[in-house]
mmCIF file of C-alpha atoms in Angstrom:
data_model
loop_
_atom_site.group_PDB
_atom_site.id
_atom_site.type_symbol
_atom_site.label_atom_id
_atom_site.label_comp_id
_atom_site.label_asym_id
_atom_site.label_seq_id
_atom_site.Cartn_x
_atom_site.Cartn_y
_atom_site.Cartn_z
ATOM 1 C CA MET A 14 181.251 -121.565 206.008
ATOM 2 C CA MET A 15 181.835 -124.070 208.999
ATOM 3 C CA ARG A 16 179.983 -121.683 210.831
ATOM 4 C CA LEU A 17 177.173 -121.612 207.999
ATOM 5 C CA LEU A 18 176.569 -124.862 208.289
ATOM 6 C CA LEU A 19 176.469 -125.733 212.196
ATOM 7 C CA THR A 20 174.105 -122.863 211.795
ATOM 8 C CA SER A 21 171.786 -124.210 209.323
ATOM 9 C CA PHE A 22 172.078 -127.358 210.306
ATOM 10 C CA PHE A 23 170.967 -126.147 214.122
ATOM 11 C CA GLY A 24 168.115 -124.525 212.675
ATOM 12 C CA VAL A 25 167.053 -127.888 211.168
ATOM 13 C CA ILE A 26 167.377 -129.605 214.368
ATOM 14 C CA VAL A 27 164.709 -127.120 216.454
ATOM 15 C CA GLY A 28 162.286 -126.829 214.336
ATOM 16 C CA PHE A 29 162.038 -130.522 214.201
ATOM 17 C CA LEU A 30 161.637 -130.360 217.580
ATOM 18 C CA MET A 31 158.962 -127.863 217.262
ATOM 19 C CA GLY A 32 157.786 -129.190 215.062
ATOM 20 C CA ILE A 33 157.100 -132.799 216.926
ATOM 21 C CA THR A 34 155.716 -130.727 219.963
ATOM 22 C CA PHE A 35 153.581 -128.156 218.484
ATOM 23 C CA PRO A 36 149.621 -128.874 219.533
ATOM 24 C CA THR A 37 148.259 -130.271 215.870
ATOM 25 C CA LEU A 38 145.610 -126.996 215.082
ATOM 26 C CA THR A 39 142.187 -128.595 213.736
ATOM 27 C CA LEU A 40 141.148 -126.751 210.707
ATOM 28 C CA THR A 41 137.736 -127.005 210.919
ATOM 29 C CA LYS A 42 138.240 -124.605 213.990
ATOM 30 C CA MET A 43 139.910 -121.946 212.393
ATOM 31 C CA ASN A 44 137.772 -118.997 210.747
ATOM 32 C CA LEU A 45 139.017 -119.706 206.860
ATOM 33 C CA PRO A 46 136.809 -118.368 204.323
ATOM 34 C CA SER A 47 134.717 -121.319 203.264
ATOM 35 C CA THR A 48 136.102 -120.729 199.099
ATOM 36 C CA LEU A 49 139.496 -121.536 200.657
ATOM 37 C CA PHE A 50 138.762 -124.862 200.845
ATOM 38 C CA PRO A 51 135.733 -125.411 197.734
ATOM 39 C CA SER A 52 136.238 -129.054 197.202
ATOM 40 C CA ILE A 53 138.452 -130.354 200.329
ATOM 41 C CA ASP A 54 136.117 -132.368 203.098
ATOM 42 C CA LEU A 55 137.514 -131.144 206.200
ATOM 43 C CA ALA A 56 135.840 -132.911 208.725
ATOM 44 C CA TYR A 57 137.340 -135.902 206.955
ATOM 45 C CA ILE A 58 140.664 -134.722 207.249
ATOM 46 C CA GLU A 59 140.663 -134.281 210.784
ATOM 47 C CA ASP A 60 138.953 -137.593 211.506
ATOM 48 C CA LYS A 61 141.093 -139.049 209.426
ATOM 49 C CA TYR A 62 144.883 -138.033 211.071
ATOM 50 C CA SER A 63 143.028 -137.424 214.399
ATOM 51 C CA ASP A 64 143.919 -139.973 215.667
ATOM 52 C CA ILE A 65 147.556 -139.914 215.031
ATOM 53 C CA SER A 66 148.375 -136.922 217.123
ATOM 54 C CA ARG A 67 145.849 -136.903 219.573
ATOM 55 C CA GLN A 68 147.560 -138.255 222.064
ATOM 56 C CA ARG A 69 150.738 -135.832 221.637
ATOM 57 C CA LEU A 70 147.918 -132.653 221.492
ATOM 58 C CA PHE A 71 146.537 -134.020 224.796
ATOM 59 C CA GLY A 72 150.019 -133.818 226.397
ATOM 60 C CA SER A 73 151.103 -130.729 224.972
ATOM 61 C CA TRP A 74 148.293 -128.262 225.041
ATOM 62 C CA SER A 75 147.971 -128.102 228.529
ATOM 63 C CA SER A 76 151.417 -125.878 228.497
ATOM 64 C CA THR A 77 150.091 -124.196 225.122
ATOM 65 C CA LYS A 78 146.130 -123.879 225.937
ATOM 66 C CA GLY A 79 146.826 -119.761 226.759
ATOM 67 C CA LEU A 80 147.965 -119.099 223.205
ATOM 68 C CA LYS A 81 144.487 -119.502 221.582
ATOM 69 C CA LEU A 82 144.541 -117.468 218.290
ATOM 70 C CA LYS A 83 142.670 -114.224 218.036
ATOM 71 C CA ASN A 84 139.359 -115.777 215.948
ATOM 72 C CA ASP A 85 139.419 -119.428 217.060
ATOM 73 C CA ILE A 86 135.732 -120.806 217.764
ATOM 74 C CA PRO A 87 135.379 -121.985 221.193
ATOM 75 C CA ASP A 88 135.613 -125.639 221.240
ATOM 76 C CA PRO A 89 131.864 -127.258 221.084
ATOM 77 C CA PRO A 90 130.956 -129.201 224.242
ATOM 78 C CA TYR A 91 131.567 -132.666 222.016
ATOM 79 C CA ASN A 92 133.624 -134.001 219.797
ATOM 80 C CA TYR A 93 131.995 -134.961 216.077
ATOM 81 C CA SER A 94 134.746 -137.437 215.390
ATOM 82 C CA ASP A 95 133.740 -139.480 218.604
ATOM 83 C CA THR A 96 130.055 -138.954 218.587
ATOM 84 C CA LYS A 97 128.357 -141.455 216.215
ATOM 85 C CA ILE A 98 124.807 -140.493 214.602
ATOM 86 C CA TRP A 99 122.657 -143.932 213.990
ATOM 87 C CA VAL A 100 119.266 -143.065 213.300
ATOM 88 C CA PRO A 101 117.503 -146.832 212.696
ATOM 89 C CA THR A 102 113.879 -144.849 211.668
ATOM 90 C CA ASN A 103 116.096 -143.152 208.852
ATOM 91 C CA PRO A 104 115.856 -144.447 205.048
ATOM 92 C CA ARG A 105 117.695 -147.479 204.828
ATOM 93 C CA GLY A 106 122.070 -146.798 204.325
ATOM 94 C CA ALA A 107 120.699 -143.468 205.793
ATOM 95 C CA GLU A 108 121.337 -144.397 209.356
ATOM 96 C CA ARG A 109 124.348 -142.624 209.861
ATOM 97 C CA LEU A 110 122.729 -139.074 208.864
ATOM 98 C CA PRO A 111 121.270 -136.518 211.707
ATOM 99 C CA PRO A 112 117.695 -136.878 210.666
ATOM 100 C CA ASP A 113 117.061 -133.388 209.795
ATOM 101 C CA ILE A 114 119.441 -133.572 206.766
ATOM 102 C CA VAL A 115 117.959 -136.621 205.337
ATOM 103 C CA THR A 116 116.110 -135.694 202.100
ATOM 104 C CA PRO A 117 114.134 -138.464 201.385
ATOM 105 C CA GLU A 118 111.684 -137.611 198.396
ATOM 106 C CA SER A 119 112.144 -135.733 195.517
ATOM 107 C CA ASP A 120 110.285 -133.840 192.679
ATOM 108 C CA PHE A 121 110.869 -132.344 188.498
ATOM 109 C CA TYR A 122 111.122 -129.120 189.514
ATOM 110 C CA LEU A 123 113.310 -127.280 187.227
ATOM 111 C CA ARG A 124 115.173 -125.178 188.871
ATOM 112 C CA ARG A 125 117.648 -122.566 187.563
ATOM 113 C CA LEU A 126 121.578 -122.404 187.570
ATOM 114 C CA TRP A 127 122.573 -119.527 189.375
ATOM 115 C CA GLY A 128 119.961 -117.177 192.361
ATOM 116 C CA ASP A 129 118.869 -118.349 195.951
ATOM 117 C CA PRO A 130 117.308 -121.387 195.764
ATOM 118 C CA ASN A 131 114.764 -120.085 197.597
ATOM 119 C CA GLU A 132 113.549 -117.871 195.167
ATOM 120 C CA ASP A 133 113.441 -120.528 192.449
ATOM 121 C CA LEU A 134 109.933 -121.555 192.172
ATOM 122 C CA THR A 135 107.240 -118.851 191.009
ATOM 123 C CA ILE A 136 104.696 -122.114 191.107
ATOM 124 C CA LYS A 137 105.013 -125.262 192.241
ATOM 125 C CA GLN A 138 102.890 -128.428 190.402
ATOM 126 C CA ARG A 139 100.551 -129.963 192.128
ATOM 127 C CA TYR A 140 100.182 -132.578 189.140
ATOM 128 C CA LEU A 141 101.642 -134.712 187.238
ATOM 129 C CA VAL A 142 101.737 -136.269 183.326
ATOM 130 C CA THR A 143 103.458 -138.236 181.344
ATOM 131 C CA PHE A 144 103.210 -139.247 178.226
ATOM 132 C CA THR A 145 104.940 -142.160 176.396
ATOM 133 C CA VAL A 146 105.324 -140.173 172.778
ATOM 134 C CA GLY A 147 106.757 -140.804 169.436
ATOM 135 C CA TYR A 148 108.534 -137.559 166.888
ATOM 136 C CA ASP A 149 105.299 -138.408 164.748
ATOM 137 C CA GLN A 150 102.903 -138.221 167.372
ATOM 138 C CA ARG A 151 103.923 -134.715 168.236
ATOM 139 C CA LYS A 152 101.070 -132.433 166.774
ATOM 140 C CA ASN A 153 98.973 -134.779 168.984
ATOM 141 C CA ILE A 154 100.270 -134.524 171.655
ATOM 142 C CA ASP A 155 100.627 -131.078 171.349
ATOM 143 C CA THR A 156 96.423 -130.895 171.038
ATOM 144 C CA VAL A 157 96.615 -132.796 173.636
ATOM 145 C CA LEU A 158 98.542 -130.529 176.550
ATOM 146 C CA LYS A 159 96.500 -127.663 175.777
ATOM 147 C CA LYS A 160 94.077 -128.644 177.834
ATOM 148 C CA PHE A 161 96.044 -129.371 180.662
ATOM 149 C CA SER A 162 97.002 -126.744 182.792
ATOM 150 C CA ASP A 163 99.425 -124.775 184.392
ATOM 151 C CA ASN A 164 99.502 -127.037 187.413
ATOM 152 C CA PHE A 165 100.895 -129.673 185.959
ATOM 153 C CA SER A 166 104.130 -131.397 185.045
ATOM 154 C CA ILE A 167 104.917 -132.722 182.264
ATOM 155 C CA MET A 168 107.262 -135.905 181.726
ATOM 156 C CA LEU A 169 106.916 -137.135 177.528
ATOM 157 C CA PHE A 170 109.218 -140.362 177.425
ATOM 158 C CA HIS A 171 110.388 -140.849 174.279
ATOM 159 C CA TYR A 172 110.633 -144.433 172.664
ATOM 160 C CA ASP A 173 111.692 -143.397 168.747
ATOM 161 C CA GLY A 174 115.029 -141.175 170.703
ATOM 162 C CA ARG A 175 113.970 -137.913 168.994
ATOM 163 C CA ALA A 176 113.558 -135.944 172.209
ATOM 164 C CA SER A 177 115.943 -132.708 170.519
ATOM 165 C CA GLU A 178 112.963 -132.311 167.815
ATOM 166 C CA TRP A 179 110.347 -131.190 170.096
ATOM 167 C CA GLU A 180 111.562 -127.734 170.599
ATOM 168 C CA GLU A 181 109.061 -126.412 167.984
ATOM 169 C CA PHE A 182 106.481 -127.104 171.267
ATOM 170 C CA GLU A 183 106.576 -123.278 174.112
ATOM 171 C CA TRP A 184 106.131 -126.108 176.668
ATOM 172 C CA SER A 185 108.637 -128.458 175.931
ATOM 173 C CA LYS A 186 111.045 -126.244 177.075
ATOM 174 C CA ARG A 187 109.588 -126.891 180.489
ATOM 175 C CA ALA A 188 108.907 -130.402 180.050
ATOM 176 C CA ILE A 189 110.808 -133.462 181.591
ATOM 177 C CA HIS A 190 112.068 -135.487 178.415
ATOM 178 C CA VAL A 191 113.718 -139.230 178.673
ATOM 179 C CA SER A 192 114.969 -140.805 175.638
ATOM 180 C CA ILE A 193 114.857 -144.682 175.811
ATOM 181 C CA ARG A 194 114.210 -145.676 172.433
ATOM 182 C CA LYS A 195 112.011 -149.186 171.737
ATOM 183 C CA GLN A 196 110.919 -149.211 176.082
ATOM 184 C CA THR A 197 106.570 -149.104 176.437
ATOM 185 C CA LYS A 198 105.395 -146.731 179.552
ATOM 186 C CA TRP A 199 105.296 -149.429 182.036
ATOM 187 C CA TRP A 200 109.431 -149.732 181.432
ATOM 188 C CA TYR A 201 109.637 -145.600 182.253
ATOM 189 C CA ALA A 202 107.416 -145.684 184.741
ATOM 190 C CA LYS A 203 108.929 -148.127 187.134
ATOM 191 C CA ARG A 204 112.812 -147.338 186.381
ATOM 192 C CA PHE A 205 112.234 -143.275 186.363
ATOM 193 C CA LEU A 206 108.623 -143.106 188.354
ATOM 194 C CA HIS A 207 109.057 -144.378 192.369
ATOM 195 C CA PRO A 208 106.835 -143.057 194.582
ATOM 196 C CA ASP A 209 109.529 -140.952 196.228
ATOM 197 C CA ILE A 210 110.446 -139.103 193.160
ATOM 198 C CA VAL A 211 106.187 -137.901 192.086
ATOM 199 C CA ALA A 212 105.445 -137.547 195.828
ATOM 200 C CA PRO A 213 104.976 -133.907 195.745
ATOM 201 C CA TYR A 214 102.068 -134.705 192.916
ATOM 202 C CA GLU A 215 98.961 -135.760 194.113
ATOM 203 C CA TYR A 216 97.679 -137.354 190.591
ATOM 204 C CA ILE A 217 99.952 -138.930 188.040
ATOM 205 C CA PHE A 218 98.580 -139.167 184.422
ATOM 206 C CA ILE A 219 100.530 -141.874 182.755
ATOM 207 C CA TRP A 220 98.665 -142.561 179.521
ATOM 208 C CA ASP A 221 98.894 -143.388 175.572
ATOM 209 C CA GLU A 222 99.918 -141.196 172.602
ATOM 210 C CA ASP A 223 97.029 -141.792 170.902
ATOM 211 C CA LEU A 224 93.458 -139.716 172.204
ATOM 212 C CA GLY A 225 91.716 -137.620 171.446
ATOM 213 C CA VAL A 226 90.550 -134.861 173.946
ATOM 214 C CA GLU A 227 88.245 -132.607 172.215
ATOM 215 C CA HIS A 228 85.912 -133.142 175.531
ATOM 216 C CA PHE A 229 88.379 -133.588 178.245
ATOM 217 C CA ASP A 230 89.521 -131.325 180.763
ATOM 218 C CA SER A 231 92.320 -131.531 183.432
ATOM 219 C CA GLU A 232 90.817 -129.133 186.072
ATOM 220 C CA LYS A 233 87.408 -130.067 185.742
ATOM 221 C CA TYR A 234 88.608 -134.164 185.763
ATOM 222 C CA LEU A 235 90.396 -133.276 188.627
ATOM 223 C CA ALA A 236 87.149 -131.898 190.309
ATOM 224 C CA VAL A 237 84.880 -134.876 189.560
ATOM 225 C CA VAL A 238 87.900 -137.488 190.683
ATOM 226 C CA LYS A 239 88.063 -135.899 194.214
ATOM 227 C CA LYS A 240 84.485 -134.809 194.081
ATOM 228 C CA HIS A 241 83.543 -138.555 194.172
ATOM 229 C CA GLY A 242 87.283 -140.252 195.784
ATOM 230 C CA LEU A 243 88.102 -141.715 193.694
ATOM 231 C CA GLU A 244 92.431 -142.908 193.851
ATOM 232 C CA ILE A 245 92.371 -144.237 190.639
ATOM 233 C CA SER A 246 90.057 -143.062 187.396
ATOM 234 C CA GLN A 247 90.139 -142.941 184.183
ATOM 235 C CA PRO A 248 88.195 -140.492 181.332
ATOM 236 C CA GLY A 249 85.826 -142.574 179.910
ATOM 237 C CA LEU A 250 85.789 -144.063 176.212
ATOM 238 C CA GLU A 251 83.875 -142.823 173.420
ATOM 239 C CA PRO A 252 82.440 -146.038 172.126
ATOM 240 C CA TYR A 253 84.113 -147.275 168.775
ATOM 241 C CA GLU A 254 84.674 -150.391 166.904
ATOM 242 C CA GLY A 255 86.722 -152.176 168.897
ATOM 243 C CA LEU A 256 86.504 -150.937 172.211
ATOM 244 C CA THR A 257 87.114 -154.285 174.468
ATOM 245 C CA TRP A 258 85.145 -153.227 178.556
ATOM 246 C CA GLU A 259 81.913 -151.881 179.105
ATOM 247 C CA MET A 260 82.907 -151.229 182.153
ATOM 248 C CA THR A 261 85.768 -147.887 180.303
ATOM 249 C CA LYS A 262 82.616 -146.892 177.543
ATOM 250 C CA LYS A 263 81.637 -143.764 178.115
ATOM 251 C CA ARG A 264 77.422 -142.872 179.971
ATOM 252 C CA ASP A 265 75.093 -140.211 178.596
ATOM 253 C CA ASP A 266 73.755 -140.069 182.267
ATOM 254 C CA THR A 267 75.665 -140.210 185.221
ATOM 255 C CA GLU A 268 79.145 -138.229 185.895
ATOM 256 C CA VAL A 269 81.023 -141.028 187.297
ATOM 257 C CA HIS A 270 80.259 -144.721 187.410
ATOM 258 C CA LYS A 271 82.151 -147.667 189.150
ATOM 259 C CA HIS A 272 79.844 -150.563 187.692
ATOM 260 C CA ALA A 273 79.466 -152.474 184.671
ATOM 261 C CA GLU A 274 77.155 -154.799 182.957
ATOM 262 C CA GLU A 275 79.483 -157.305 180.999
ATOM 263 C CA ARG A 276 78.855 -160.603 179.068
ATOM 264 C CA ASN A 277 78.831 -163.479 180.811
ATOM 265 C CA GLY A 278 80.581 -165.031 182.556
ATOM 266 C CA TRP A 279 83.195 -162.122 182.244
ATOM 267 C CA CYS A 280 81.907 -161.493 186.230
ATOM 268 C CA THR A 281 82.246 -164.382 189.507
ATOM 269 C CA ASP A 282 81.708 -161.481 191.653
ATOM 270 C CA PRO A 283 79.378 -158.069 190.235
ATOM 271 C CA ASN A 284 82.707 -155.748 192.739
ATOM 272 C CA LEU A 285 85.631 -157.231 190.503
ATOM 273 C CA PRO A 286 86.909 -156.642 187.182
ATOM 274 C CA PRO A 287 86.115 -155.852 184.581
ATOM 275 C CA CYS A 288 82.623 -155.332 186.354
ATOM 276 C CA ALA A 289 83.877 -153.498 189.368
ATOM 277 C CA ALA A 290 87.132 -151.982 190.459
ATOM 278 C CA PHE A 291 88.774 -151.733 186.598
ATOM 279 C CA VAL A 292 89.983 -149.502 185.040
ATOM 280 C CA GLU A 293 92.196 -150.184 181.820
ATOM 281 C CA ILE A 294 95.583 -148.705 181.234
ATOM 282 C CA MET A 295 94.889 -147.116 178.282
ATOM 283 C CA ALA A 296 94.774 -144.143 180.700
ATOM 284 C CA PRO A 297 94.876 -144.471 184.311
ATOM 285 C CA VAL A 298 94.997 -142.127 186.932
ATOM 286 C CA PHE A 299 96.653 -142.031 190.174
ATOM 287 C CA SER A 300 96.228 -140.830 193.578
ATOM 288 C CA ARG A 301 99.710 -140.094 195.454
ATOM 289 C CA LYS A 302 98.816 -143.379 198.157
ATOM 290 C CA ALA A 303 97.237 -145.644 195.164
ATOM 291 C CA TRP A 304 100.887 -145.182 192.755
ATOM 292 C CA ARG A 305 102.895 -145.786 195.542
ATOM 293 C CA CYS A 306 101.575 -149.226 196.128
ATOM 294 C CA VAL A 307 100.961 -149.979 191.896
ATOM 295 C CA TRP A 308 104.435 -148.719 191.321
ATOM 296 C CA HIS A 309 105.148 -151.619 193.191
ATOM 297 C CA MET A 310 103.477 -154.013 191.539
ATOM 298 C CA ILE A 311 104.768 -153.683 188.383
ATOM 299 C CA GLN A 312 107.295 -156.478 187.546
ATOM 300 C CA ASN A 313 110.925 -155.089 185.919
ATOM 301 C CA ASP A 314 110.543 -157.468 183.065
ATOM 302 C CA LEU A 315 107.241 -157.332 182.166
ATOM 303 C CA VAL A 316 107.029 -154.086 180.455
ATOM 304 C CA HIS A 317 103.934 -154.414 178.404
ATOM 305 C CA GLY A 318 102.006 -153.599 182.140
ATOM 306 C CA TRP A 319 98.393 -156.197 181.168
ATOM 307 C CA GLY A 320 96.848 -157.874 183.518
ATOM 308 C CA LEU A 321 97.933 -154.424 185.748
ATOM 309 C CA ASP A 322 93.862 -152.921 185.438
ATOM 310 C CA PHE A 323 92.804 -156.187 187.180
ATOM 311 C CA ALA A 324 94.963 -155.930 190.335
ATOM 312 C CA VAL A 325 94.824 -152.425 190.522
ATOM 313 C CA ARG A 326 92.635 -152.963 192.695
ATOM 314 C CA LYS A 327 94.274 -154.762 195.674
ATOM 315 C CA CYS A 328 96.059 -150.953 196.095
ATOM 316 C CA VAL A 329 92.693 -149.631 196.901
ATOM 317 C CA GLN A 330 90.378 -150.659 199.961
ATOM 318 C CA ASN A 331 86.664 -150.967 199.334
ATOM 319 C CA ALA A 332 87.784 -150.420 195.599
ATOM 320 C CA HIS A 333 84.742 -150.849 194.186
ATOM 321 C CA GLU A 334 83.436 -147.301 195.353
ATOM 322 C CA LYS A 335 87.013 -145.688 194.660
ATOM 323 C CA ILE A 336 87.858 -147.049 191.599
ATOM 324 C CA GLY A 337 85.679 -145.085 188.194
ATOM 325 C CA VAL A 338 85.047 -144.107 185.152
ATOM 326 C CA VAL A 339 84.650 -139.909 184.740
ATOM 327 C CA ASP A 340 81.812 -139.564 182.348
ATOM 328 C CA ALA A 341 81.514 -135.967 182.339
ATOM 329 C CA GLN A 342 85.015 -135.597 180.798
ATOM 330 C CA TRP A 343 85.939 -138.391 178.442
ATOM 331 C CA ILE A 344 88.777 -139.001 175.885
ATOM 332 C CA ILE A 345 88.749 -140.886 172.539
ATOM 333 C CA HIS A 346 90.933 -143.448 171.550
ATOM 334 C CA GLN A 347 92.567 -143.246 167.914
ATOM 335 C CA GLY A 348 94.123 -146.347 167.600
ATOM 336 C CA VAL A 349 97.100 -145.556 166.929
ATOM 337 C CA PRO A 350 99.724 -149.021 166.035
ATOM 338 C CA SER A 351 103.102 -146.190 166.589
ATOM 339 C CA LEU A 352 104.610 -148.226 169.558
ATOM 340 C CA GLY A 353 103.971 -151.577 167.435
ATOM 341 C CA ASN A 354 106.015 -150.532 165.212
ATOM 342 C CA GLN A 355 108.635 -150.498 167.004
ATOM 343 C CA GLY A 356 108.587 -154.348 167.199
ATOM 344 C CA GLN A 357 110.770 -156.941 165.478
ATOM 345 C CA PRO A 358 109.359 -159.026 162.734
ATOM 346 C CA GLU A 359 110.833 -162.246 163.553
ATOM 347 C CA ARG A 360 109.327 -165.966 161.873
ATOM 348 C CA GLY A 361 107.745 -164.207 159.209
ATOM 349 C CA LYS A 362 105.075 -161.869 161.263
ATOM 350 C CA GLN A 363 104.613 -158.959 161.449
ATOM 351 C CA PRO A 364 106.361 -156.260 164.246
ATOM 352 C CA TRP A 365 102.601 -155.902 165.848
ATOM 353 C CA GLU A 366 102.518 -159.591 165.865
ATOM 354 C CA GLY A 367 105.270 -159.881 167.858
ATOM 355 C CA VAL A 368 104.414 -157.324 169.705
ATOM 356 C CA ARG A 369 101.045 -158.362 170.384
ATOM 357 C CA GLU A 370 102.104 -161.625 171.411
ATOM 358 C CA ARG A 371 104.856 -161.006 173.979
ATOM 359 C CA CYS A 372 102.117 -158.743 175.888
ATOM 360 C CA ARG A 373 99.975 -161.662 175.865
ATOM 361 C CA ARG A 374 102.396 -163.973 177.157
ATOM 362 C CA GLU A 375 103.464 -161.289 179.701
ATOM 363 C CA TRP A 376 99.493 -160.930 180.661
ATOM 364 C CA THR A 377 99.304 -165.153 181.711
ATOM 365 C CA MET A 378 103.069 -163.982 183.962
ATOM 366 C CA PHE A 379 101.718 -161.504 185.942
ATOM 367 C CA GLN A 380 98.866 -163.400 187.174
ATOM 368 C CA ASP A 381 100.962 -166.487 187.395
ATOM 369 C CA ARG A 382 102.389 -164.383 189.642
ATOM 370 C CA LEU A 383 100.586 -162.925 191.666
ATOM 371 C CA ASP A 384 98.495 -165.593 191.721
ATOM 372 C CA VAL A 385 101.930 -167.784 193.489
ATOM 373 C CA ALA A 386 102.880 -164.740 195.723
ATOM 374 C CA GLU A 387 99.155 -164.860 197.295
ATOM 375 C CA LYS A 388 99.199 -168.527 197.972
ATOM 376 C CA ALA A 389 102.700 -168.200 199.008
ATOM 377 C CA TYR A 390 101.401 -165.490 201.357
ATOM 378 C CA PHE A 391 98.385 -167.551 203.135
ATOM 379 C CA GLU A 392 99.872 -170.503 203.407
ATOM 380 C CA ALA A 393 102.983 -168.678 205.585
ATOM 381 C CA SER A 394 99.939 -166.719 207.201
ATOM 382 C CA ALA A 395 98.446 -169.940 208.207
ATOM 383 C CA HIS A 396 101.839 -171.532 209.528
ATOM 384 C CA ASN A 397 102.773 -168.714 211.549
ATOM 385 C CA ASN A 398 99.034 -168.586 212.881
ATOM 386 C CA ALA A 399 99.264 -172.882 214.249
ATOM 387 C CA SER A 400 102.563 -171.986 215.548
ATOM 388 C CA SER A 401 101.470 -169.962 218.072
ATOM 389 C CA ARG A 402 98.727 -170.822 218.861
ATOM 390 C CA PRO A 403 99.027 -172.513 222.785
ATOM 391 C CA HIS A 404 99.439 -176.054 222.806
ATOM 392 C CA GLY A 405 97.482 -177.534 225.487
#
């Protein structure tokens, strides 16, 4: 018994001494199947514990360097732990990443859960169309989407929470559905149509749900847009009672128009809204470049977008030539007050009355903010220019 105890004690001591003197093996340098450690960041483990054993490792490595594992990978000429990455031209927050791994943009292309990722997509849509919808308008949306080709990604923003009920339509299975109750299309656009997300799309349609499209074809429309170099556009509106702006009214004698005659006093400059450089927020179409600017103009709290139509010209150089209405492909405004009915009755007012009152208030707030921002910019620029001049 005494011999067994002494043997065991001696074995423990020898094992301990061998453990503290034998060099630490680097897991990332061992030829192990990647499936063996599916959820462990080996580089992190190596980096975390390398400082503890580095001195001990280098002190003993010279005496054991001949004992390499048969399938060991050769040492790289640098140490990943000591080489720091900092790329200031990377997107903000990604400066520590090597540029070739940075993916700053995304898309709405649907992918499989299996197979080779390189074989997921049989087509990459070039355009995006979005609608803010309620279930009651499903038949009209179905009719509208038949006018959009397979070149379009489809995105529906559901303000009534009934997204799952659209499965009766075949196209719904390839559409992107976002369901958040009682929100407007500009609220959705600000949060889900970031320019880096919609970057693959040449044109972005942000349309209402109550539009008739008997005289509209998406591909023909875009052919006209490209022909005339329009950065922001809309289809002409068939004249109807309540049509507000002459600029958006369809004309029969032209393919596209960019100017209009409005009522006396409405236009201080013939090249400014609403006589030019103007489309309504009902059915706008933005180029990729224009949308990158317009998105930044949308205010988080001003959800109805009133006033945007007068301001989008600031995102286009020579706006009176690059913003226009396509007469060759026109639409009909059906005037369904569906979103207005999502309001809340207050102080004896109907739901739609409260919504309309908020729209008008937002228009004034947006214009005030824009005026203040521009004034601050020009005052600061004047001050900086004055400060930079040499004093004689």
